[in-house]
Each structure stands twice: as C-alpha cells, then as structure tokens.
Amino acid sequence: MRDPDEALVRQSQNGDTAAYAELIRTHQRMIHSLAFRMTGSMADAEDLAQETFILAYRQIASYRGDSKFSTWLYRIAINVCLTWRRRETRRTEVTAHWAVETDGRQHQTEEPAGGDMTSRMHEALLKLPAKQRAAIMLTLYDGLNHAEAAEVLNCSETTVSWRIFAARRKLRQLLTMNGISP
Amino acid sequence: MNDFDLESKIRSIRAPKRGDEYWEAFPDQVLAELRTHSPAMVEHRNWTGTCFLLGRIAMACLAVIFCLWQTPLPREFNHLLRKDETQLRQSMRQFERNLDRAMQDEHGLHGLVEDQS
C-alpha cells in the first residue's frame, strides 16, 4: 500500500523544511497523544513530541520507506519516551534522597480529560512497566495490529502479545485495588 | 472485568485538549529549534573555526622561520658551537679507540673480572 506521506518525506529528505512542517502538522496530535499516555503529563508530552520531531528530522535521511512513515515516527516517539522514562526514574531516585521537604508530589501530572474513573484508570496505566504500557497504547489507542506494534517496539509479535496479556492482568489487579473493578 | 470492559475503560482516557493556536505554532516551534541546534550548522561553525586557527598557527610558524633565517648568528655563538663540535668529535674518536682496545684485550678483561670476584 502506498504511503500517503511518501512525497513529503522525499522533499524533507532533500532539505525542504516546509514539507517537513506539513509532516509535523499531519502527525503532531498522534505523537502528542502517545507521549501524554506514556508520561501522564502534558508538559512532558509537549517536550517529548518536540524531541521526537527533531530527532526524526535529523534521521530522515536514513528512512528508506520499508515501513510507513507513521510507523517509523512511532518507533522514534516510543524510544524517546522510554529514554525519558529511564532518565526520569534515575532523576527521581537521586532527588528522593535529598528532597525530603517535598510533599510527596514529585511529579506534577495533568489530569486527563474525563471523570474521576478515567483519572484513576490513567493512574493505573502509568503504573505499568513502560514497555507493557507502550504495547497497550499502540494496540488499543492507535489501532495498530500486533505485527505493526512489534515493528514499532522492535520486538516479535509474540512479545507484543505477551506484554498486552501481562499489562491487562496487572491493570485488573491495580483497578481492583483502587476499587474500580468489582 | 472482561477484556472488552477493560479496553473500553482504557480507551476512555483522552489527552487534555490544546487550542488551535498551539497546533498552528507547534511545527514552527520545532523548525526553530532545529535551526538553533542544527548539527550541520554547528559542524560547519567548528570546521571554520578550526581552519581559521590552523591558518593563524601556520602564519606564525612561517614568520618565525623567516625571522630566524634572516637573523645572522652572533660570532661568539658560532665560535662556541664550533668548539663544542670539535670536543664531541674528539670524544667519539676516543670512545672508538677504547672500545677497540677492550675487544682485543679479551683475556685481560676476563682476568680483571676474575680478580674482582
């Protein structure tokens, strides 16, 4: 199937920044949304979305069109989010030693749109291991099939299936603990 | 809770909305950031700086060589150099002679070593 972004990608590879701006316009909501669901913070999501598009532009010469541009962009976004997650975990660990005076809110999160249940659901999602969360996000929100998600996550389809299974199990436990599920 | 309920609950999470102004400005923001931190630009700047520095060093070296070439050495300095050269040649000749003697007088050397032990 022909990639609708093909022409713009080719122009961007030739240094046409207007074409790249058009590509950003096409995919910006999807990348913001993914970054928000991975981080739980819109402020962080904005930074990570920007980082994703900057990184993608710098690497665009290496894009050969083997997969759809959106899949390739997803892969970069997921890697940016996972790297952020590792960095954030290290930072939290370090600051936790000497930030005694904080009131427990080490990370300011923005409430997702929706009610209290949605907010608790999001909280539970954020407690999942990053790779399991990424698998859930890509398949449930973004409608990728397991093969596409495997390509984005750079793992096998079996691994994606296993991560989704493990994520569902963990989510059920968390929701039961939070009193959402009977 | 079955899979369907769980999935519909997960799907109900929506990212907070951003106004149209934000989405309009975002691509320009990315491009501005790209221009600010463009590696190609940085590389170009570094390369230009390195060339400029190397050029200046080369010019300075040429100037020093030219000055040395043009400046005649003082007579006393020349005399001292020649004297040192003569002494060095004499020492070398002496060393060669002594080495020859030591090699020819192999038995004597053995005797000397035995006497010392």
Tab-separated table of N, CA and C in Angstrom, chain B:
chain	number	residue	atom	x	y	z
B	1	MET	N	-13.963	-8.208	35.576
B	1	MET	CA	-13.956	-7.301	34.408
B	1	MET	C	-13.391	-8.043	33.187
B	2	ASN	N	-14.186	-8.109	32.138
B	2	ASN	CA	-13.682	-8.816	30.960
B	2	ASN	C	-12.812	-7.887	30.096
B	3	ASP	N	-12.199	-8.470	29.072
B	3	ASP	CA	-11.271	-7.704	28.224
B	3	ASP	C	-11.943	-6.508	27.563
B	4	PHE	N	-13.211	-6.719	27.154
B	4	PHE	CA	-13.924	-5.640	26.453
B	4	PHE	C	-14.124	-4.421	27.372
B	5	ASP	N	-14.572	-4.694	28.626
B	5	ASP	CA	-14.778	-3.606	29.601
B	5	ASP	C	-13.466	-2.870	29.873
B	6	LEU	N	-12.425	-3.687	30.047
B	6	LEU	CA	-11.110	-3.109	30.354
B	6	LEU	C	-10.644	-2.207	29.211
B	7	GLU	N	-10.783	-2.719	27.992
B	7	GLU	CA	-10.336	-1.940	26.833
B	7	GLU	C	-11.145	-0.664	26.670
B	8	SER	N	-12.462	-0.757	26.904
B	8	SER	CA	-13.279	0.468	26.748
B	8	SER	C	-12.923	1.487	27.828
B	9	LYS	N	-12.558	0.998	29.015
B	9	LYS	CA	-12.131	1.921	30.083
B	9	LYS	C	-10.812	2.597	29.699
B	10	ILE	N	-9.896	1.780	29.140
B	10	ILE	CA	-8.590	2.344	28.744
B	10	ILE	C	-8.789	3.369	27.622
B	11	ARG	N	-9.688	3.029	26.690
B	11	ARG	CA	-9.922	3.938	25.548
B	11	ARG	C	-10.586	5.243	25.981
B	12	SER	N	-11.222	5.211	27.145
B	12	SER	CA	-11.925	6.431	27.584
B	12	SER	C	-10.948	7.533	28.008
B	13	ILE	N	-9.690	7.183	28.186
B	13	ILE	CA	-8.704	8.207	28.575
B	13	ILE	C	-8.352	9.049	27.357
B	14	ARG	N	-8.520	10.329	27.495
B	14	ARG	CA	-8.183	11.251	26.397
B	14	ARG	C	-7.169	12.270	26.896
B	15	ALA	N	-6.256	12.616	26.022
B	15	ALA	CA	-5.266	13.641	26.384
B	15	ALA	C	-5.969	14.997	26.518
B	16	PRO	N	-5.492	15.854	27.449
B	16	PRO	CA	-6.105	17.180	27.562
B	16	PRO	C	-6.029	17.923	26.230
B	17	LYS	N	-7.062	18.691	25.960
B	17	LYS	CA	-7.128	19.384	24.661
B	17	LYS	C	-6.183	20.579	24.621
B	18	ARG	N	-5.657	20.826	23.446
B	18	ARG	CA	-4.844	22.018	23.215
B	18	ARG	C	-5.557	22.849	22.145
B	19	GLY	N	-5.473	24.162	22.286
B	19	GLY	CA	-6.166	25.041	21.339
B	19	GLY	C	-5.547	25.004	19.946
B	20	ASP	N	-6.290	25.498	18.970
B	20	ASP	CA	-5.800	25.517	17.592
B	20	ASP	C	-4.504	26.307	17.449
B	21	GLU	N	-4.365	27.347	18.276
B	21	GLU	CA	-3.145	28.173	18.222
B	21	GLU	C	-1.906	27.329	18.505
B	22	TYR	N	-2.066	26.429	19.482
B	22	TYR	CA	-0.928	25.568	19.846
B	22	TYR	C	-0.521	24.700	18.654
B	23	TRP	N	-1.517	24.096	18.012
B	23	TRP	CA	-1.213	23.187	16.893
B	23	TRP	C	-0.669	23.959	15.680
B	24	GLU	N	-1.110	25.192	15.544
B	24	GLU	CA	-0.601	26.031	14.444
B	24	GLU	C	0.868	26.372	14.675
B	25	ALA	N	1.181	26.664	15.949
B	25	ALA	CA	2.531	27.144	16.275
B	25	ALA	C	3.554	26.011	16.409
B	26	PHE	N	3.055	24.817	16.728
B	26	PHE	CA	3.982	23.723	17.041
B	26	PHE	C	4.997	23.402	15.934
B	27	PRO	N	4.560	23.260	14.660
B	27	PRO	CA	5.564	22.938	13.619
B	27	PRO	C	6.659	24.005	13.507
B	28	ASP	N	6.250	25.286	13.613
B	28	ASP	CA	7.246	26.371	13.530
B	28	ASP	C	8.216	26.312	14.711
B	29	GLN	N	7.654	25.934	15.859
B	29	GLN	CA	8.477	25.809	17.073
B	29	GLN	C	9.553	24.735	16.876
B	30	VAL	N	9.142	23.612	16.290
B	30	VAL	CA	10.087	22.514	16.030
B	30	VAL	C	11.158	22.973	15.037
B	31	LEU	N	10.712	23.650	13.979
B	31	LEU	CA	11.676	24.091	12.956
B	31	LEU	C	12.652	25.122	13.529
B	32	ALA	N	12.145	25.998	14.403
B	32	ALA	CA	13.018	26.998	15.031
B	32	ALA	C	14.059	26.300	15.900
B	33	GLU	N	13.612	25.293	16.619
B	33	GLU	CA	14.517	24.527	17.481
B	33	GLU	C	15.571	23.808	16.629
B	34	LEU	N	15.119	23.291	15.491
B	34	LEU	CA	16.036	22.598	14.576
B	34	LEU	C	17.114	23.551	14.054
B	35	ARG	N	16.682	24.779	13.727
B	35	ARG	CA	17.645	25.766	13.209
B	35	ARG	C	18.648	26.148	14.291
B	36	THR	N	18.163	26.269	15.537
B	36	THR	CA	19.040	26.669	16.640
B	36	THR	C	20.099	25.616	16.924
B	37	HIS	N	19.670	24.353	16.933
B	37	HIS	CA	20.599	23.289	17.314
B	37	HIS	C	20.956	22.387	16.146
B	38	SER	N	20.980	22.949	14.945
B	38	SER	CA	21.291	22.117	13.789
B	38	SER	C	22.719	21.612	13.861
B	39	PRO	N	22.927	20.262	13.867
B	39	PRO	CA	24.287	19.728	13.960
B	39	PRO	C	25.147	20.134	12.767
B	40	ALA	N	24.485	20.265	11.590
B	40	ALA	CA	25.232	20.650	10.382
B	40	ALA	C	25.822	22.041	10.557
B	41	MET	N	24.999	22.935	11.159
B	41	MET	CA	25.446	24.307	11.376
B	41	MET	C	26.607	24.332	12.369
B	42	VAL	N	26.447	23.555	13.449
B	42	VAL	CA	27.486	23.511	14.482
B	42	VAL	C	28.781	22.974	13.889
B	43	GLU	N	28.624	21.879	13.088
B	43	GLU	CA	29.783	21.260	12.468
B	43	GLU	C	30.502	22.260	11.552
B	44	HIS	N	29.681	23.017	10.781
B	44	HIS	CA	30.224	23.984	9.850
B	44	HIS	C	30.997	25.064	10.606
B	45	ARG	N	30.376	25.522	11.730
B	45	ARG	CA	30.994	26.557	12.537
B	45	ARG	C	32.331	26.058	13.106
B	46	ASN	N	32.320	24.813	13.613
B	46	ASN	CA	33.530	24.228	14.191
B	46	ASN	C	34.624	24.106	13.145
B	47	TRP	N	34.224	23.654	11.947
B	47	TRP	CA	35.171	23.435	10.875
B	47	TRP	C	35.819	24.763	10.476
B	48	THR	N	34.998	25.808	10.363
B	48	THR	CA	35.501	27.130	10.002
B	48	THR	C	36.471	27.625	11.069
B	49	GLY	N	36.089	27.443	12.320
B	49	GLY	CA	36.934	27.885	13.438
B	49	GLY	C	38.275	27.170	13.429
B	50	THR	N	38.237	25.848	13.177
B	50	THR	CA	39.464	25.052	13.159
B	50	THR	C	40.378	25.515	12.026
B	51	CYS	N	39.795	25.751	10.846
B	51	CYS	CA	40.579	26.201	9.692
B	51	CYS	C	41.251	27.540	10.004
B	52	PHE	N	40.487	28.437	10.608
B	52	PHE	CA	40.996	29.767	10.940
B	52	PHE	C	42.176	29.649	11.915
B	53	LEU	N	42.017	28.804	12.916
B	53	LEU	CA	43.066	28.625	13.927
B	53	LEU	C	44.323	28.024	13.304
B	54	LEU	N	44.127	26.989	12.465
B	54	LEU	CA	45.272	26.344	11.812
B	54	LEU	C	46.009	27.330	10.908
B	55	GLY	N	45.261	28.162	10.203
B	55	GLY	CA	45.843	29.180	9.330
B	55	GLY	C	46.710	30.147	10.116
B	56	ARG	N	46.192	30.556	11.267
B	56	ARG	CA	46.949	31.503	12.102
B	56	ARG	C	48.244	30.867	12.622
B	57	ILE	N	48.148	29.590	13.032
B	57	ILE	CA	49.344	28.893	13.536
B	57	ILE	C	50.381	28.776	12.415
B	58	ALA	N	49.907	28.412	11.213
B	58	ALA	CA	50.816	28.263	10.074
B	58	ALA	C	51.500	29.588	9.750
B	59	MET	N	50.749	30.682	9.782
B	59	MET	CA	51.323	32.014	9.508
B	59	MET	C	52.386	32.369	10.547
B	60	ALA	N	52.089	32.070	11.818
B	60	ALA	CA	53.028	32.374	12.905
B	60	ALA	C	54.322	31.585	12.720
B	61	CYS	N	54.196	30.290	12.351
B	61	CYS	CA	55.377	29.441	12.135
B	61	CYS	C	56.230	29.998	10.995
B	62	LEU	N	55.564	30.378	9.904
B	62	LEU	CA	56.286	30.940	8.750
B	62	LEU	C	57.045	32.210	9.141
B	63	ALA	N	56.393	33.049	9.937
B	63	ALA	CA	57.020	34.303	10.372
B	63	ALA	C	58.264	34.019	11.211
B	64	VAL	N	58.154	33.041	12.129
B	64	VAL	CA	59.297	32.692	12.997
B	64	VAL	C	60.454	32.150	12.150
B	65	ILE	N	60.143	31.269	11.195
B	65	ILE	CA	61.188	30.686	10.333
B	65	ILE	C	61.880	31.778	9.517
B	66	PHE	N	61.090	32.690	8.988
B	66	PHE	CA	61.646	33.777	8.178
B	66	PHE	C	62.594	34.648	9.019
B	67	CYS	N	62.164	34.966	10.238
B	67	CYS	CA	62.996	35.798	11.127
B	67	CYS	C	64.328	35.105	11.436
B	68	LEU	N	64.229	33.788	11.758
B	68	LEU	CA	65.450	33.035	12.088
B	68	LEU	C	66.403	32.974	10.897
B	69	TRP	N	65.821	32.825	9.744
B	69	TRP	CA	66.621	32.705	8.511
B	69	TRP	C	67.347	34.022	8.211
B	70	GLN	N	66.643	35.112	8.449
B	70	GLN	CA	67.189	36.435	8.147
B	70	GLN	C	68.190	36.914	9.200
B	71	THR	N	68.038	36.478	10.443
B	71	THR	CA	68.898	36.984	11.511
B	71	THR	C	70.235	36.238	11.515
B	72	PRO	N	71.423	36.952	11.355
B	72	PRO	CA	72.710	36.257	11.419
B	72	PRO	C	73.043	35.884	12.862
B	73	LEU	N	73.665	34.692	13.020
B	73	LEU	CA	74.007	34.257	14.370
B	73	LEU	C	75.194	35.070	14.888
B	74	PRO	N	75.245	35.404	16.157
B	74	PRO	CA	76.386	36.167	16.685
B	74	PRO	C	77.681	35.365	16.568
B	75	ARG	N	78.806	36.125	16.392
B	75	ARG	CA	80.096	35.476	16.156
B	75	ARG	C	80.507	34.565	17.325
B	76	GLU	N	80.275	35.040	18.574
B	76	GLU	CA	80.664	34.253	19.768
B	76	GLU	C	79.904	32.926	19.808
B	77	PHE	N	78.659	33.006	19.428
B	77	PHE	CA	77.807	31.815	19.446
B	77	PHE	C	78.345	30.781	18.453
B	78	ASN	N	78.729	31.291	17.251
B	78	ASN	CA	79.306	30.414	16.234
B	78	ASN	C	80.579	29.747	16.740
B	79	HIS	N	81.413	30.550	17.390
B	79	HIS	CA	82.684	30.044	17.920
B	79	HIS	C	82.442	28.926	18.941
B	80	LEU	N	81.505	29.182	19.857
B	80	LEU	CA	81.172	28.189	20.891
B	80	LEU	C	80.661	26.899	20.269
B	81	LEU	N	79.813	27.045	19.255
B	81	LEU	CA	79.252	25.866	18.575
B	81	LEU	C	80.353	25.020	17.965
B	82	ARG	N	81.305	25.733	17.283
B	82	ARG	CA	82.403	25.026	16.613
B	82	ARG	C	83.275	24.297	17.641
B	83	LYS	N	83.513	24.987	18.786
B	83	LYS	CA	84.330	24.399	19.845
B	83	LYS	C	83.687	23.114	20.377
B	84	ASP	N	82.376	23.207	20.620
B	84	ASP	CA	81.639	22.034	21.129
B	84	ASP	C	81.686	20.881	20.140
B	85	GLU	N	81.586	21.205	18.874
B	85	GLU	CA	81.599	20.185	17.829
B	85	GLU	C	82.942	19.460	17.830
B	86	THR	N	84.060	20.242	17.932
B	86	THR	CA	85.407	19.654	17.957
B	86	THR	C	85.558	18.716	19.142
B	87	GLN	N	85.074	19.164	20.309
B	87	GLN	CA	85.182	18.334	21.522
B	87	GLN	C	84.376	17.044	21.377
B	88	LEU	N	83.229	17.170	20.783
B	88	LEU	CA	82.367	15.996	20.589
B	88	LEU	C	83.035	14.980	19.667
B	89	ARG	N	83.640	15.490	18.575
B	89	ARG	CA	84.340	14.589	17.637
B	89	ARG	C	85.484	13.869	18.326
B	90	GLN	N	86.269	14.619	19.149
B	90	GLN	CA	87.395	14.022	19.868
B	90	GLN	C	86.914	12.917	20.809
B	91	SER	N	85.827	13.220	21.527
B	91	SER	CA	85.281	12.224	22.471
B	91	SER	C	84.846	10.961	21.746
B	92	MET	N	84.248	11.123	20.569
B	92	MET	CA	83.796	9.972	19.795
B	92	MET	C	84.976	9.111	19.348
B	93	ARG	N	86.024	9.808	18.897
B	93	ARG	CA	87.218	9.071	18.447
B	93	ARG	C	87.837	8.293	19.606
B	94	GLN	N	87.908	8.963	20.762
B	94	GLN	CA	88.465	8.353	21.969
B	94	GLN	C	87.661	7.099	22.353
B	95	PHE	N	86.373	7.238	22.275
B	95	PHE	CA	85.481	6.135	22.645
B	95	PHE	C	85.707	4.938	21.728
B	96	GLU	N	85.827	5.214	20.412
B	96	GLU	CA	86.057	4.131	19.438
B	96	GLU	C	87.360	3.410	19.734
B	97	ARG	N	88.435	4.198	20.023
B	97	ARG	CA	89.748	3.612	20.321
B	97	ARG	C	89.668	2.708	21.553
B	98	ASN	N	89.034	3.220	22.610
B	98	ASN	CA	88.928	2.454	23.852
B	98	ASN	C	88.135	1.173	23.663
B	99	LEU	N	87.112	1.275	22.843
B	99	LEU	CA	86.283	0.087	22.585
B	99	LEU	C	87.089	-0.981	21.853
B	100	ASP	N	87.873	-0.543	20.854
B	100	ASP	CA	88.739	-1.482	20.122
B	100	ASP	C	89.702	-2.176	21.075
B	101	ARG	N	90.311	-1.391	21.946
B	101	ARG	CA	91.273	-1.958	22.907
B	101	ARG	C	90.613	-2.997	23.793
B	102	ALA	N	89.465	-2.653	24.280
B	102	ALA	CA	88.761	-3.574	25.188
B	102	ALA	C	88.432	-4.871	24.487
B	103	MET	N	88.054	-4.824	23.191
B	103	MET	CA	87.704	-6.028	22.456
B	103	MET	C	88.923	-6.898	22.172
B	104	GLN	N	90.059	-6.234	21.861
B	104	GLN	CA	91.286	-7.004	21.592
B	104	GLN	C	91.827	-7.650	22.874
B	105	ASP	N	91.663	-6.975	23.988
B	105	ASP	CA	92.216	-7.455	25.249
B	105	ASP	C	91.168	-8.283	25.999
B	106	GLU	N	90.625	-9.292	25.297
B	106	GLU	CA	89.536	-10.073	25.883
B	106	GLU	C	90.001	-10.848	27.128
B	107	HIS	N	91.213	-11.456	27.005
B	107	HIS	CA	91.714	-12.265	28.133
B	107	HIS	C	91.979	-11.401	29.345
B	108	GLY	N	92.543	-10.233	29.061
B	108	GLY	CA	92.834	-9.297	30.158
B	108	GLY	C	91.565	-8.908	30.891
B	109	LEU	N	90.488	-8.751	30.115
B	109	LEU	CA	89.202	-8.351	30.710
B	109	LEU	C	88.674	-9.460	31.605
B	110	HIS	N	88.818	-10.734	31.095
B	110	HIS	CA	88.398	-11.882	31.913
B	110	HIS	C	89.163	-11.914	33.222
B	111	GLY	N	90.496	-11.686	33.061
B	111	GLY	CA	91.350	-11.686	34.261
B	111	GLY	C	90.907	-10.636	35.247
B	112	LEU	N	90.589	-9.490	34.720
B	112	LEU	CA	90.172	-8.381	35.581
B	112	LEU	C	88.884	-8.743	36.340
B	113	VAL	N	87.948	-9.382	35.596
B	113	VAL	CA	86.672	-9.773	36.213
B	113	VAL	C	86.914	-10.818	37.289
B	114	GLU	N	87.824	-11.817	36.985
B	114	GLU	CA	88.112	-12.877	37.963
B	114	GLU	C	88.763	-12.294	39.207
B	115	ASP	N	89.713	-11.359	38.975
B	115	ASP	CA	90.386	-10.731	40.117
B	115	ASP	C	89.379	-10.042	41.035
B	116	GLN	N	88.439	-9.383	40.412
B	116	GLN	CA	87.462	-8.619	41.220
B	116	GLN	C	86.549	-9.544	42.002
B	117	SER	N	86.216	-10.736	41.385
B	117	SER	CA	85.326	-11.662	42.102
B	117	SER	C	86.150	-12.430	43.140
